Amino acid sequence: MSQPIVDVSNLTVVFSGGRVPVKAVNGVDLKIAAGDAVALLGESGSGKSVTLRALMRLLPEKTARIEADRMTVAGQTVLDLPKQDLTRYRGGIVSMIFQEPALALDPVYTLGDQIAETVVRHEGVSFSEGRKRALDLFERVRIPSPQRRLEAYPHEMSGGMRQRAMIALALACQPKVLLADEPTTALDATVQIQILLLLRELQRELGLAIIFVTHDIGAAVEIADRIAVMYAGRIVEEGPVRTLIREPRHPYTIGLLKSRAHGAMAKGGRLETIPGSPPDLAALPPGCAFAPRCTFVADSCATIQPPVVQISPDHAVRCLQTDATQNAAPKLIEQD
Amino acid sequence: MTFSSIPVGNVKAIEKSEGYWASVLRRFSKDKLAIAALIVIILLIAMALLSPWISPQDPYAGRTLRRLRPIGTDGFPLGTDELGRDMLSRLMVGARMSLLMGVTPVLIAFCVGSTIGILAGFVGGKLNTVLMRTVDVFYAFPSVLLAVALSGALGAGLGNALLSLTIVFIPPIARVAEAVTTQVRSRDYVEAARASGASAFTIVRVHVLGNVVGPIFVYATGLISVSMILASGLSFLGLGVRPPEPEWGLMLNTLRTAIYVQPMVAALPGVMIFITSIAFNLFSDGLRSAMDVKS
C-alpha cells in the first residue's frame, strides 16, 4: 500500500461521562488505500460507529477522549485540526452517511436546498450554482426525475430514495473518503442491494475510499474489498474479503460465519450461535476480550493481550490460537 | 473528480412541488373554524386602524343628559357609557389600544424568549442551567400577579404596562424554545450537518431555527389572547391606559358601577375581549394543526 488515504494507528476512545470510564475503542489500527472499500464488521457496542465518529471528530468533546499515535486522513492530522479547518475537513475531505435517512435529512428544507446550502457553504459559489450541483448529484445517484425530486421534502420520498439523496448530500463537496454508518440497516432487503450496488459504482467512478460499518456480513461482502472484524473496541481480524470468508482465523470471525443461516447450514440443522454476550467495556479483562466466549480458549488467553499475527502479508489476526483455528472455518457452499 | 451531467431522458415539464409554507396554507384554508377566526381578527384590525374615520361619534365627547342609554338608542346603536359617550365609537377606538397591548408584548417576548431558549438549549451545560433557572424564577409567579407587581413597581402608564407584560411572557416562550431546541439538537440531521462541516452558527441558523420557529410561533399566537386579558386587567386596576383614552379593560372597569342600571352596555367591552381572545386562540389552534407536516 503506497500512500494510505486513511492511516490510523493505536486509536483509543474513552468515554468518561458515566461513573466508570468506558473504553469504547482500544487501539484500532487501520490503513486504507485511496479508492478502497473497507467494511468494519462487528456487533452492537464493538466500537464500529465510535471509530467512524472519531475519524470525523464528531464525538462530544467534553466526555469523549480520543487518542491515537497517528490518525491522518488525506495527509491531515485529524486530532490537531483547528476549528475552522475542521469544518472544511468535514464534508470536503471526509463525509458521512447515516443509518436512518429519514432522520438525517432536515424535514423543513427541500432536498435541493439542503445540498445547495452545503455546496455554497463549502465552496462559496452562488446558490444557483449549488442547485446545479445538486441536480448533477441527483442524476449521479440515479434518482428518477431528479429536477422534480430536488423540490421534494424528505417525508415525500421513499426510504431508498431518501438514502440516495443522503448519499448525494454526502458527495456534495467531492470528498475523498466516505464513511457509511450502517446505511442499509433501515432499508428493505431489495432496496439494500440497490444502495450497495450504487455505493460500489460511485466508489469506482469517483475513486472514493469507503469505510462501511455494518453488522451484516452479506452487505460487507457485497461492498468491500477488505473486511475488518471488530470486537470490544479492537480489530481482531483484517483481510481481503475472499480470505476472510474462506479462511477466517479468529474464533470470533469463525463464530460469526457459522451463525449465518446462509450457506453454512445443513437442512434441518440448528443455527449455531456464539455463547455468552459481549464484554462490559468499562471492565475489560487483561487478556483477550473474546476469551470467555471462545471455544479455542487456552490458559494464556485470559492473561495475555494477543498480539497481531500476520497470516499472510494482507491477512492479520489478533489471536494466540491461530494454529488451532487453521482448519476450523465453516464450509461455504460454492456460489460462483 | 468532476460531476459531468449525465443526460436525463426528456424531463420536459418541470413541475414544482409545493413548498412548505404553501402546504401549510393549503391545510389551513381547509380549516373552516380557523379561517373564521382569521376573518374576525382581520376585521378587528381593520376596525382598529380605520376607527378615527369610521367611528360614528366623537369617542371623547360626553354629555350628562344622555348617560347610560340602552342598546338600540337612536344615534347610539350600542348605547352610551356613564359619561354619555357613544359606546360604539369608544369600542372601535379602544380596539387600537387593546390590540396593541395584546400583540406588542408577545412579539417582543417572542424575539427575546426564543433567543434565550435557543441559546440555552443549543449550548447546554452551565449556560443552560443559569439561563433556565433564572427564567424559572420568573415563571414561578402567577402571571397576573407578576404583571400587576411589575407595573405597580414601575409605575402606571402604557409603556410600563407593555414592559411588564413583555417580562411576563418571556419565561414561558423561553421554556418552550429551550425544550424544542434540546429535541432538535439531538436529531440525526444536526449531526449530519456537523458531519458535512457546518459550523455551530450555521447549524443554529439553518437547522435549529428552521425547525424551532414554527412551534414557538404557534405557542406565542396563543399567548396574544392571554396578553389582552392581562392588559385589560392592568387597565382595570388603573395601571395601564389612563382615562379618558378608551381601552376595553378600562371601559369594563369604569362601567362596572352601571352594572345594575345598564348590564348589557356594561358587558360590551367584556364581549369584545372575549371575541378577540377566542379568535386568536382558534387561529393559533388552526395554525398548529396546519403546520404539522406528518398529518
mmCIF file of N, CA, C and O in Angstrom, chain A residues 53 56-58 62 86-87 90-91 94-96 98 100 103-109 117-118 121-122 133 136-137 139-140 142 145-148 151-153 155-156 166 171-172 174-175 206, chain B residues 1-8 11 13-21 123-126 187-200 202 205-211 293-294:
data_model
loop_
_atom_site.group_PDB
_atom_site.id
_atom_site.type_symbol
_atom_site.label_atom_id
_atom_site.label_comp_id
_atom_site.label_asym_id
_atom_site.label_seq_id
_atom_site.Cartn_x
_atom_site.Cartn_y
_atom_site.Cartn_z
ATOM 1 N N ARG A 53 -16.924 8.008 14.060
ATOM 2 C CA ARG A 53 -17.134 9.358 14.567
ATOM 3 C C ARG A 53 -15.830 9.977 15.059
ATOM 4 O O ARG A 53 -15.652 11.184 14.969
ATOM 5 N N MET A 56 -14.050 11.633 12.298
ATOM 6 C CA MET A 56 -14.589 12.951 11.931
ATOM 7 C C MET A 56 -14.579 13.914 13.099
ATOM 8 O O MET A 56 -15.037 15.038 12.982
ATOM 9 N N ARG A 57 -14.104 13.445 14.225
ATOM 10 C CA ARG A 57 -14.153 14.217 15.481
ATOM 11 C C ARG A 57 -15.569 14.698 15.784
ATOM 12 O O ARG A 57 -15.799 15.846 16.168
ATOM 13 N N LEU A 58 -16.510 13.797 15.606
ATOM 14 C CA LEU A 58 -17.904 14.143 15.867
ATOM 15 C C LEU A 58 -18.324 13.798 17.288
ATOM 16 O O LEU A 58 -19.426 14.099 17.702
ATOM 17 N N LYS A 62 -16.525 17.006 25.448
ATOM 18 C CA LYS A 62 -16.418 17.039 26.907
ATOM 19 C C LYS A 62 -16.268 15.646 27.495
ATOM 20 O O LYS A 62 -15.564 15.454 28.478
ATOM 21 N N LEU A 86 -11.460 22.236 10.613
ATOM 22 C CA LEU A 86 -12.315 21.072 10.842
ATOM 23 C C LEU A 86 -13.589 21.163 10.005
ATOM 24 O O LEU A 86 -14.028 20.169 9.428
ATOM 25 N N THR A 87 -14.167 22.368 9.894
ATOM 26 C CA THR A 87 -15.387 22.485 9.099
ATOM 27 C C THR A 87 -15.087 22.247 7.620
ATOM 28 O O THR A 87 -15.943 21.782 6.894
ATOM 29 N N ARG A 90 -14.520 18.253 7.371
ATOM 30 C CA ARG A 90 -15.779 17.525 7.367
ATOM 31 C C ARG A 90 -16.575 17.932 6.134
ATOM 32 O O ARG A 90 -16.876 19.098 5.932
ATOM 33 N N GLY A 91 -16.919 16.978 5.327
ATOM 34 C CA GLY A 91 -17.688 17.290 4.136
ATOM 35 C C GLY A 91 -16.785 17.490 2.940
ATOM 36 O O GLY A 91 -17.095 17.037 1.851
ATOM 37 N N VAL A 94 -13.775 14.274 4.181
ATOM 38 C CA VAL A 94 -14.484 13.093 4.664
ATOM 39 C C VAL A 94 -15.953 13.464 4.829
ATOM 40 O O VAL A 94 -16.258 14.536 5.338
ATOM 41 N N SER A 95 -16.846 12.611 4.392
ATOM 42 C CA SER A 95 -18.235 12.860 4.735
ATOM 43 C C SER A 95 -18.889 11.547 5.107
ATOM 44 O O SER A 95 -18.308 10.480 4.965
ATOM 45 N N MET A 96 -20.111 11.653 5.574
ATOM 46 C CA MET A 96 -20.703 10.515 6.265
ATOM 47 C C MET A 96 -22.146 10.322 5.825
ATOM 48 O O MET A 96 -22.864 11.299 5.607
ATOM 49 N N PHE A 98 -25.743 8.146 7.007
ATOM 50 C CA PHE A 98 -26.258 7.632 8.270
ATOM 51 C C PHE A 98 -27.226 6.480 8.065
ATOM 52 O O PHE A 98 -27.719 6.227 6.968
ATOM 53 N N GLU A 100 -30.334 6.065 9.286
ATOM 54 C CA GLU A 100 -31.751 6.347 9.080
ATOM 55 C C GLU A 100 -31.882 7.674 8.318
ATOM 56 O O GLU A 100 -31.862 8.738 8.916
ATOM 57 N N LEU A 103 -34.188 10.538 9.369
ATOM 58 C CA LEU A 103 -33.845 11.403 10.489
ATOM 59 C C LEU A 103 -32.637 12.274 10.176
ATOM 60 O O LEU A 103 -32.427 13.295 10.821
ATOM 61 N N ALA A 104 -31.848 11.864 9.198
ATOM 62 C CA ALA A 104 -30.610 12.583 8.933
ATOM 63 C C ALA A 104 -30.780 13.699 7.912
ATOM 64 O O ALA A 104 -29.856 14.421 7.603
ATOM 65 N N LEU A 105 -32.008 13.829 7.379
ATOM 66 C CA LEU A 105 -32.282 14.948 6.475
ATOM 67 C C LEU A 105 -33.207 15.915 7.209
ATOM 68 O O LEU A 105 -34.128 15.499 7.892
ATOM 69 N N ASP A 106 -32.944 17.204 7.039
ATOM 70 C CA ASP A 106 -33.736 18.202 7.747
ATOM 71 C C ASP A 106 -35.153 18.272 7.153
ATOM 72 O O ASP A 106 -35.307 18.507 5.956
ATOM 73 N N PRO A 107 -36.181 18.046 7.994
ATOM 74 C CA PRO A 107 -37.539 17.954 7.450
ATOM 75 C C PRO A 107 -38.103 19.259 6.885
ATOM 76 O O PRO A 107 -39.075 19.202 6.139
ATOM 77 N N VAL A 108 -37.544 20.403 7.219
ATOM 78 C CA VAL A 108 -38.188 21.648 6.780
ATOM 79 C C VAL A 108 -37.564 22.260 5.531
ATOM 80 O O VAL A 108 -37.995 23.320 5.097
ATOM 81 N N TYR A 109 -36.555 21.614 4.956
ATOM 82 C CA TYR A 109 -35.990 22.144 3.709
ATOM 83 C C TYR A 109 -36.132 21.115 2.592
ATOM 84 O O TYR A 109 -36.112 19.919 2.851
ATOM 85 N N GLU A 117 -27.158 24.332 -0.135
ATOM 86 C CA GLU A 117 -26.661 25.074 1.028
ATOM 87 C C GLU A 117 -25.267 24.594 1.419
ATOM 88 O O GLU A 117 -24.367 25.394 1.686
ATOM 89 N N THR A 118 -25.095 23.265 1.429
ATOM 90 C CA THR A 118 -23.791 22.704 1.784
ATOM 91 C C THR A 118 -22.722 23.118 0.771
ATOM 92 O O THR A 118 -21.606 23.484 1.145
ATOM 93 N N ARG A 121 -21.827 26.784 1.182
ATOM 94 C CA ARG A 121 -21.048 26.998 2.392
ATOM 95 C C ARG A 121 -19.595 26.572 2.201
ATOM 96 O O ARG A 121 -18.670 27.256 2.629
ATOM 97 N N HIS A 122 -19.390 25.444 1.502
ATOM 98 C CA HIS A 122 -18.031 24.930 1.360
ATOM 99 C C HIS A 122 -17.239 25.650 0.290
ATOM 100 O O HIS A 122 -16.051 25.862 0.435
ATOM 101 N N ARG A 133 -25.271 21.835 -9.025
ATOM 102 C CA ARG A 133 -24.518 20.707 -8.496
ATOM 103 C C ARG A 133 -25.474 19.665 -7.913
ATOM 104 O O ARG A 133 -25.295 18.453 -8.119
ATOM 105 N N ASP A 136 -26.855 17.604 -10.683
ATOM 106 C CA ASP A 136 -25.836 16.661 -11.123
ATOM 107 C C ASP A 136 -25.774 15.458 -10.197
ATOM 108 O O ASP A 136 -25.724 14.313 -10.647
ATOM 109 N N LEU A 137 -25.765 15.762 -8.892
ATOM 110 C CA LEU A 137 -25.633 14.700 -7.904
ATOM 111 C C LEU A 137 -26.839 13.773 -7.928
ATOM 112 O O LEU A 137 -26.696 12.561 -7.801
ATOM 113 N N GLU A 139 -28.674 13.089 -10.428
ATOM 114 C CA GLU A 139 -28.555 12.207 -11.589
ATOM 115 C C GLU A 139 -27.541 11.115 -11.304
ATOM 116 O O GLU A 139 -27.729 9.957 -11.648
ATOM 117 N N ARG A 140 -26.485 11.503 -10.648
ATOM 118 C CA ARG A 140 -25.415 10.568 -10.364
ATOM 119 C C ARG A 140 -25.847 9.443 -9.420
ATOM 120 O O ARG A 140 -25.413 8.310 -9.562
ATOM 121 N N ARG A 142 -28.721 8.273 -9.372
ATOM 122 C CA ARG A 142 -29.823 7.615 -10.085
ATOM 123 C C ARG A 142 -31.176 7.845 -9.421
ATOM 124 O O ARG A 142 -31.909 6.906 -9.149
ATOM 125 N N SER A 145 -36.458 11.327 -12.348
ATOM 126 C CA SER A 145 -36.918 12.722 -12.466
ATOM 127 C C SER A 145 -36.272 13.620 -11.402
ATOM 128 O O SER A 145 -36.948 14.132 -10.516
ATOM 129 N N PRO A 146 -34.948 13.764 -11.516
ATOM 130 C CA PRO A 146 -34.192 14.469 -10.470
ATOM 131 C C PRO A 146 -34.620 15.922 -10.292
ATOM 132 O O PRO A 146 -34.675 16.414 -9.164
ATOM 133 N N GLN A 147 -34.952 16.587 -11.400
ATOM 134 C CA GLN A 147 -35.307 18.001 -11.308
ATOM 135 C C GLN A 147 -36.485 18.197 -10.354
ATOM 136 O O GLN A 147 -36.510 19.107 -9.543
ATOM 137 N N ARG A 148 -37.453 17.278 -10.457
ATOM 138 C CA ARG A 148 -38.641 17.404 -9.624
ATOM 139 C C ARG A 148 -38.334 17.008 -8.169
ATOM 140 O O ARG A 148 -38.819 17.631 -7.236
ATOM 141 N N GLU A 151 -37.150 19.427 -5.496
ATOM 142 C CA GLU A 151 -38.131 20.268 -4.799
ATOM 143 C C GLU A 151 -38.892 19.494 -3.732
ATOM 144 O O GLU A 151 -39.810 20.021 -3.122
ATOM 145 N N ALA A 152 -38.544 18.224 -3.550
ATOM 146 C CA ALA A 152 -39.296 17.402 -2.604
ATOM 147 C C ALA A 152 -38.736 17.547 -1.194
ATOM 148 O O ALA A 152 -37.550 17.838 -1.008
ATOM 149 N N TYR A 153 -39.607 17.364 -0.228
ATOM 150 C CA TYR A 153 -39.169 17.311 1.171
ATOM 151 C C TYR A 153 -38.889 15.861 1.537
ATOM 152 O O TYR A 153 -39.462 14.955 0.935
ATOM 153 N N HIS A 155 -39.910 13.863 3.733
ATOM 154 C CA HIS A 155 -41.020 12.951 4.045
ATOM 155 C C HIS A 155 -41.827 12.567 2.814
ATOM 156 O O HIS A 155 -42.676 11.689 2.879
ATOM 157 N N GLU A 156 -41.565 13.230 1.691
ATOM 158 C CA GLU A 156 -42.304 12.899 0.474
ATOM 159 C C GLU A 156 -41.641 11.790 -0.339
ATOM 160 O O GLU A 156 -42.135 11.432 -1.394
ATOM 161 N N MET A 166 -29.410 11.179 0.582
ATOM 162 C CA MET A 166 -28.410 11.333 1.639
ATOM 163 C C MET A 166 -27.003 11.132 1.059
ATOM 164 O O MET A 166 -26.074 11.869 1.393
ATOM 165 N N LEU A 171 -21.896 13.477 -0.946
ATOM 166 C CA LEU A 171 -20.912 13.639 -2.017
ATOM 167 C C LEU A 171 -20.840 15.071 -2.527
ATOM 168 O O LEU A 171 -20.054 15.380 -3.419
ATOM 169 N N ALA A 172 -21.671 15.950 -1.948
ATOM 170 C CA ALA A 172 -21.838 17.305 -2.486
ATOM 171 C C ALA A 172 -20.513 18.025 -2.679
ATOM 172 O O ALA A 172 -20.326 18.735 -3.657
ATOM 173 N N GLN A 174 -17.430 16.740 -2.985
ATOM 174 C CA GLN A 174 -16.399 15.899 -3.569
ATOM 175 C C GLN A 174 -15.381 15.414 -2.540
ATOM 176 O O GLN A 174 -14.194 15.717 -2.626
ATOM 177 N N PRO A 175 -15.858 14.661 -1.561
ATOM 178 C CA PRO A 175 -14.949 14.142 -0.533
ATOM 179 C C PRO A 175 -14.099 13.014 -1.104
ATOM 180 O O PRO A 175 -14.405 12.473 -2.164
ATOM 181 N N LEU A 206 -15.736 7.479 -8.807
ATOM 182 C CA LEU A 206 -15.167 8.684 -8.212
ATOM 183 C C LEU A 206 -13.864 8.416 -7.466
ATOM 184 O O LEU A 206 -13.254 9.336 -6.931
ATOM 185 N N MET B 1 -12.109 14.691 -9.157
ATOM 186 C CA MET B 1 -13.305 14.129 -9.758
ATOM 187 C C MET B 1 -14.245 15.232 -10.179
ATOM 188 O O MET B 1 -14.302 16.285 -9.567
ATOM 189 N N THR B 2 -14.927 15.016 -11.233
ATOM 190 C CA THR B 2 -15.823 16.065 -11.721
ATOM 191 C C THR B 2 -17.237 15.518 -11.824
ATOM 192 O O THR B 2 -17.447 14.326 -11.951
ATOM 193 N N PHE B 3 -18.171 16.392 -11.764
ATOM 194 C CA PHE B 3 -19.550 15.974 -11.888
ATOM 195 C C PHE B 3 -20.087 16.388 -13.248
ATOM 196 O O PHE B 3 -20.592 17.478 -13.423
ATOM 197 N N SER B 4 -19.898 15.530 -14.224
ATOM 198 C CA SER B 4 -20.427 15.864 -15.537
ATOM 199 C C SER B 4 -21.891 15.458 -15.563
ATOM 200 O O SER B 4 -22.295 14.488 -14.945
ATOM 201 N N SER B 5 -22.666 16.227 -16.255
ATOM 202 C CA SER B 5 -24.083 15.918 -16.308
ATOM 203 C C SER B 5 -24.316 14.682 -17.153
ATOM 204 O O SER B 5 -23.812 14.571 -18.258
ATOM 205 N N ILE B 6 -25.067 13.761 -16.595
ATOM 206 C CA ILE B 6 -25.468 12.603 -17.367
ATOM 207 C C ILE B 6 -26.778 13.009 -18.041
ATOM 208 O O ILE B 6 -27.674 13.508 -17.369
ATOM 209 N N PRO B 7 -26.903 12.822 -19.357
ATOM 210 C CA PRO B 7 -28.160 13.240 -19.990
ATOM 211 C C PRO B 7 -29.338 12.476 -19.397
ATOM 212 O O PRO B 7 -29.296 11.256 -19.273
ATOM 213 N N VAL B 8 -30.341 13.182 -19.021
ATOM 214 C CA VAL B 8 -31.509 12.558 -18.410
ATOM 215 C C VAL B 8 -32.628 12.610 -19.424
ATOM 216 O O VAL B 8 -32.965 13.693 -19.868
ATOM 217 N N VAL B 11 -37.055 15.208 -19.434
ATOM 218 C CA VAL B 11 -37.830 15.750 -18.330
ATOM 219 C C VAL B 11 -38.311 17.109 -18.831
ATOM 220 O O VAL B 11 -37.666 18.116 -18.643
ATOM 221 N N ALA B 13 -41.672 18.770 -18.644
ATOM 222 C CA ALA B 13 -42.408 19.619 -17.713
ATOM 223 C C ALA B 13 -41.774 19.479 -16.336
ATOM 224 O O ALA B 13 -41.801 18.420 -15.733
ATOM 225 N N ILE B 14 -41.139 20.538 -15.879
ATOM 226 C CA ILE B 14 -40.585 20.523 -14.542
ATOM 227 C C ILE B 14 -41.673 21.058 -13.616
ATOM 228 O O ILE B 14 -41.824 22.260 -13.439
ATOM 229 N N GLU B 15 -42.437 20.123 -13.076
ATOM 230 C CA GLU B 15 -43.497 20.618 -12.195
ATOM 231 C C GLU B 15 -42.896 20.835 -10.812
ATOM 232 O O GLU B 15 -42.162 20.008 -10.295
ATOM 233 N N LYS B 16 -43.224 21.956 -10.245
ATOM 234 C CA LYS B 16 -42.648 22.314 -8.964
ATOM 235 C C LYS B 16 -43.595 21.829 -7.876
ATOM 236 O O LYS B 16 -44.763 22.197 -7.847
ATOM 237 N N SER B 17 -43.088 20.957 -7.009
ATOM 238 C CA SER B 17 -43.942 20.526 -5.910
ATOM 239 C C SER B 17 -44.055 21.679 -4.919
ATOM 240 O O SER B 17 -43.163 22.507 -4.810
ATOM 241 N N GLU B 18 -45.191 21.739 -4.238
ATOM 242 C CA GLU B 18 -45.429 22.926 -3.418
ATOM 243 C C GLU B 18 -44.465 23.012 -2.245
ATOM 244 O O GLU B 18 -44.002 22.011 -1.720
ATOM 245 N N GLY B 19 -44.153 24.230 -1.856
ATOM 246 C CA GLY B 19 -43.233 24.457 -0.751
ATOM 247 C C GLY B 19 -43.902 24.199 0.586
ATOM 248 O O GLY B 19 -45.103 23.940 0.654
ATOM 249 N N TYR B 20 -43.092 24.297 1.630
ATOM 250 C CA TYR B 20 -43.597 24.027 2.970
ATOM 251 C C TYR B 20 -44.717 24.975 3.342
ATOM 252 O O TYR B 20 -45.800 24.564 3.774
ATOM 253 N N TRP B 21 -44.477 26.282 3.144
ATOM 254 C CA TRP B 21 -45.483 27.252 3.562
ATOM 255 C C TRP B 21 -46.724 27.179 2.692
ATOM 256 O O TRP B 21 -47.838 27.428 3.157
ATOM 257 N N VAL B 123 -26.509 25.477 23.500
ATOM 258 C CA VAL B 123 -25.218 25.429 24.172
ATOM 259 C C VAL B 123 -25.229 24.385 25.279
ATOM 260 O O VAL B 123 -24.272 23.642 25.463
ATOM 261 N N GLY B 124 -26.353 24.307 26.003
ATOM 262 C CA GLY B 124 -26.481 23.314 27.064
ATOM 263 C C GLY B 124 -25.548 23.597 28.232
ATOM 264 O O GLY B 124 -25.013 24.700 28.375
ATOM 265 N N GLY B 125 -25.342 22.601 29.052
ATOM 266 C CA GLY B 125 -24.389 22.700 30.153
ATOM 267 C C GLY B 125 -24.706 23.807 31.137
ATOM 268 O O GLY B 125 -25.856 24.015 31.509
ATOM 269 N N LYS B 126 -23.657 24.523 31.549
ATOM 270 C CA LYS B 126 -23.813 25.506 32.614
ATOM 271 C C LYS B 126 -24.678 26.681 32.169
ATOM 272 O O LYS B 126 -25.513 27.172 32.931
ATOM 273 N N ARG B 187 -31.155 15.529 17.137
ATOM 274 C CA ARG B 187 -31.609 14.837 15.924
ATOM 275 C C ARG B 187 -30.433 14.478 15.029
ATOM 276 O O ARG B 187 -29.414 15.150 15.028
ATOM 277 N N ASP B 188 -30.638 13.442 14.222
ATOM 278 C CA ASP B 188 -29.579 12.997 13.314
ATOM 279 C C ASP B 188 -29.186 14.067 12.310
ATOM 280 O O ASP B 188 -28.037 14.155 11.917
ATOM 281 N N TYR B 189 -30.169 14.885 11.873
ATOM 282 C CA TYR B 189 -29.795 15.824 10.816
ATOM 283 C C TYR B 189 -28.855 16.908 11.327
ATOM 284 O O TYR B 189 -28.119 17.507 10.544
ATOM 285 N N VAL B 190 -28.859 17.150 12.631
ATOM 286 C CA VAL B 190 -27.886 18.090 13.171
ATOM 287 C C VAL B 190 -26.497 17.459 13.149
ATOM 288 O O VAL B 190 -25.519 18.099 12.775
ATOM 289 N N GLU B 191 -26.431 16.179 13.498
ATOM 290 C CA GLU B 191 -25.136 15.502 13.405
ATOM 291 C C GLU B 191 -24.690 15.400 11.950
ATOM 292 O O GLU B 191 -23.513 15.582 11.636
ATOM 293 N N ALA B 192 -25.658 15.138 11.069
ATOM 294 C CA ALA B 192 -25.327 15.069 9.650
ATOM 295 C C ALA B 192 -24.781 16.406 9.172
ATOM 296 O O ALA B 192 -23.836 16.456 8.388
ATOM 297 N N ALA B 193 -25.359 17.499 9.666
ATOM 298 C CA ALA B 193 -24.883 18.824 9.272
ATOM 299 C C ALA B 193 -23.468 19.044 9.788
ATOM 300 O O ALA B 193 -22.605 19.567 9.078
ATOM 301 N N ARG B 194 -23.227 18.600 11.023
ATOM 302 C CA ARG B 194 -21.869 18.736 11.558
ATOM 303 C C ARG B 194 -20.906 17.896 10.737
ATOM 304 O O ARG B 194 -19.790 18.314 10.445
ATOM 305 N N ALA B 195 -21.370 16.695 10.342
ATOM 306 C CA ALA B 195 -20.514 15.812 9.558
ATOM 307 C C ALA B 195 -20.226 16.388 8.183
ATOM 308 O O ALA B 195 -19.248 16.021 7.551
ATOM 309 N N SER B 196 -21.097 17.289 7.702
ATOM 310 C CA SER B 196 -20.804 17.899 6.407
ATOM 311 C C SER B 196 -20.105 19.235 6.589
ATOM 312 O O SER B 196 -20.013 20.025 5.657
ATOM 313 N N GLY B 197 -19.632 19.487 7.796
ATOM 314 C CA GLY B 197 -18.765 20.637 8.003
ATOM 315 C C GLY B 197 -19.462 21.931 8.354
ATOM 316 O O GLY B 197 -18.890 22.996 8.179
ATOM 317 N N ALA B 198 -20.711 21.858 8.842
ATOM 318 C CA ALA B 198 -21.390 23.090 9.224
ATOM 319 C C ALA B 198 -20.865 23.566 10.574
ATOM 320 O O ALA B 198 -20.649 22.771 11.477
ATOM 321 N N SER B 199 -20.668 24.891 10.703
ATOM 322 C CA SER B 199 -20.233 25.433 11.987
ATOM 323 C C SER B 199 -21.448 25.517 12.910
ATOM 324 O O SER B 199 -22.588 25.381 12.472
ATOM 325 N N ALA B 200 -21.174 25.730 14.191
ATOM 326 C CA ALA B 200 -22.261 25.810 15.163
ATOM 327 C C ALA B 200 -23.258 26.897 14.762
ATOM 328 O O ALA B 200 -24.472 26.718 14.856
ATOM 329 N N THR B 202 -23.935 28.037 11.726
ATOM 330 C CA THR B 202 -24.753 27.580 10.593
ATOM 331 C C THR B 202 -25.839 26.627 11.065
ATOM 332 O O THR B 202 -26.974 26.689 10.599
ATOM 333 N N ARG B 205 -28.520 28.629 12.693
ATOM 334 C CA ARG B 205 -29.230 29.483 11.748
ATOM 335 C C ARG B 205 -30.124 28.655 10.823
ATOM 336 O O ARG B 205 -31.290 28.991 10.615
ATOM 337 N N VAL B 206 -29.582 27.559 10.309
ATOM 338 C CA VAL B 206 -30.326 26.808 9.311
ATOM 339 C C VAL B 206 -31.209 25.736 9.949
ATOM 340 O O VAL B 206 -32.426 25.743 9.787
ATOM 341 N N HIS B 207 -30.598 24.855 10.705
ATOM 342 C CA HIS B 207 -31.343 23.672 11.126
ATOM 343 C C HIS B 207 -32.162 23.904 12.389
ATOM 344 O O HIS B 207 -33.312 23.494 12.470
ATOM 345 N N VAL B 208 -31.571 24.565 13.384
ATOM 346 C CA VAL B 208 -32.326 24.769 14.617
ATOM 347 C C VAL B 208 -33.451 25.779 14.393
ATOM 348 O O VAL B 208 -34.615 25.489 14.639
ATOM 349 N N LEU B 209 -33.107 26.953 13.845
ATOM 350 C CA LEU B 209 -34.150 27.960 13.626
ATOM 351 C C LEU B 209 -35.271 27.409 12.748
ATOM 352 O O LEU B 209 -36.447 27.554 13.075
ATOM 353 N N GLY B 210 -34.901 26.762 11.660
ATOM 354 C CA GLY B 210 -35.896 26.254 10.728
ATOM 355 C C GLY B 210 -36.892 25.316 11.390
ATOM 356 O O GLY B 210 -38.066 25.300 11.039
ATOM 357 N N ASN B 211 -36.417 24.534 12.339
ATOM 358 C CA ASN B 211 -37.298 23.542 12.951
ATOM 359 C C ASN B 211 -37.950 24.016 14.232
ATOM 360 O O ASN B 211 -38.851 23.375 14.759
ATOM 361 N N VAL B 293 -46.481 18.626 9.705
ATOM 362 C CA VAL B 293 -46.213 18.111 8.358
ATOM 363 C C VAL B 293 -46.760 16.702 8.181
ATOM 364 O O VAL B 293 -47.270 16.336 7.134
ATOM 365 N N LYS B 294 -46.682 15.900 9.225
ATOM 366 C CA LYS B 294 -46.980 14.481 9.069
ATOM 367 C C LYS B 294 -48.470 14.195 8.866
ATOM 368 O O LYS B 294 -48.821 13.171 8.340
#
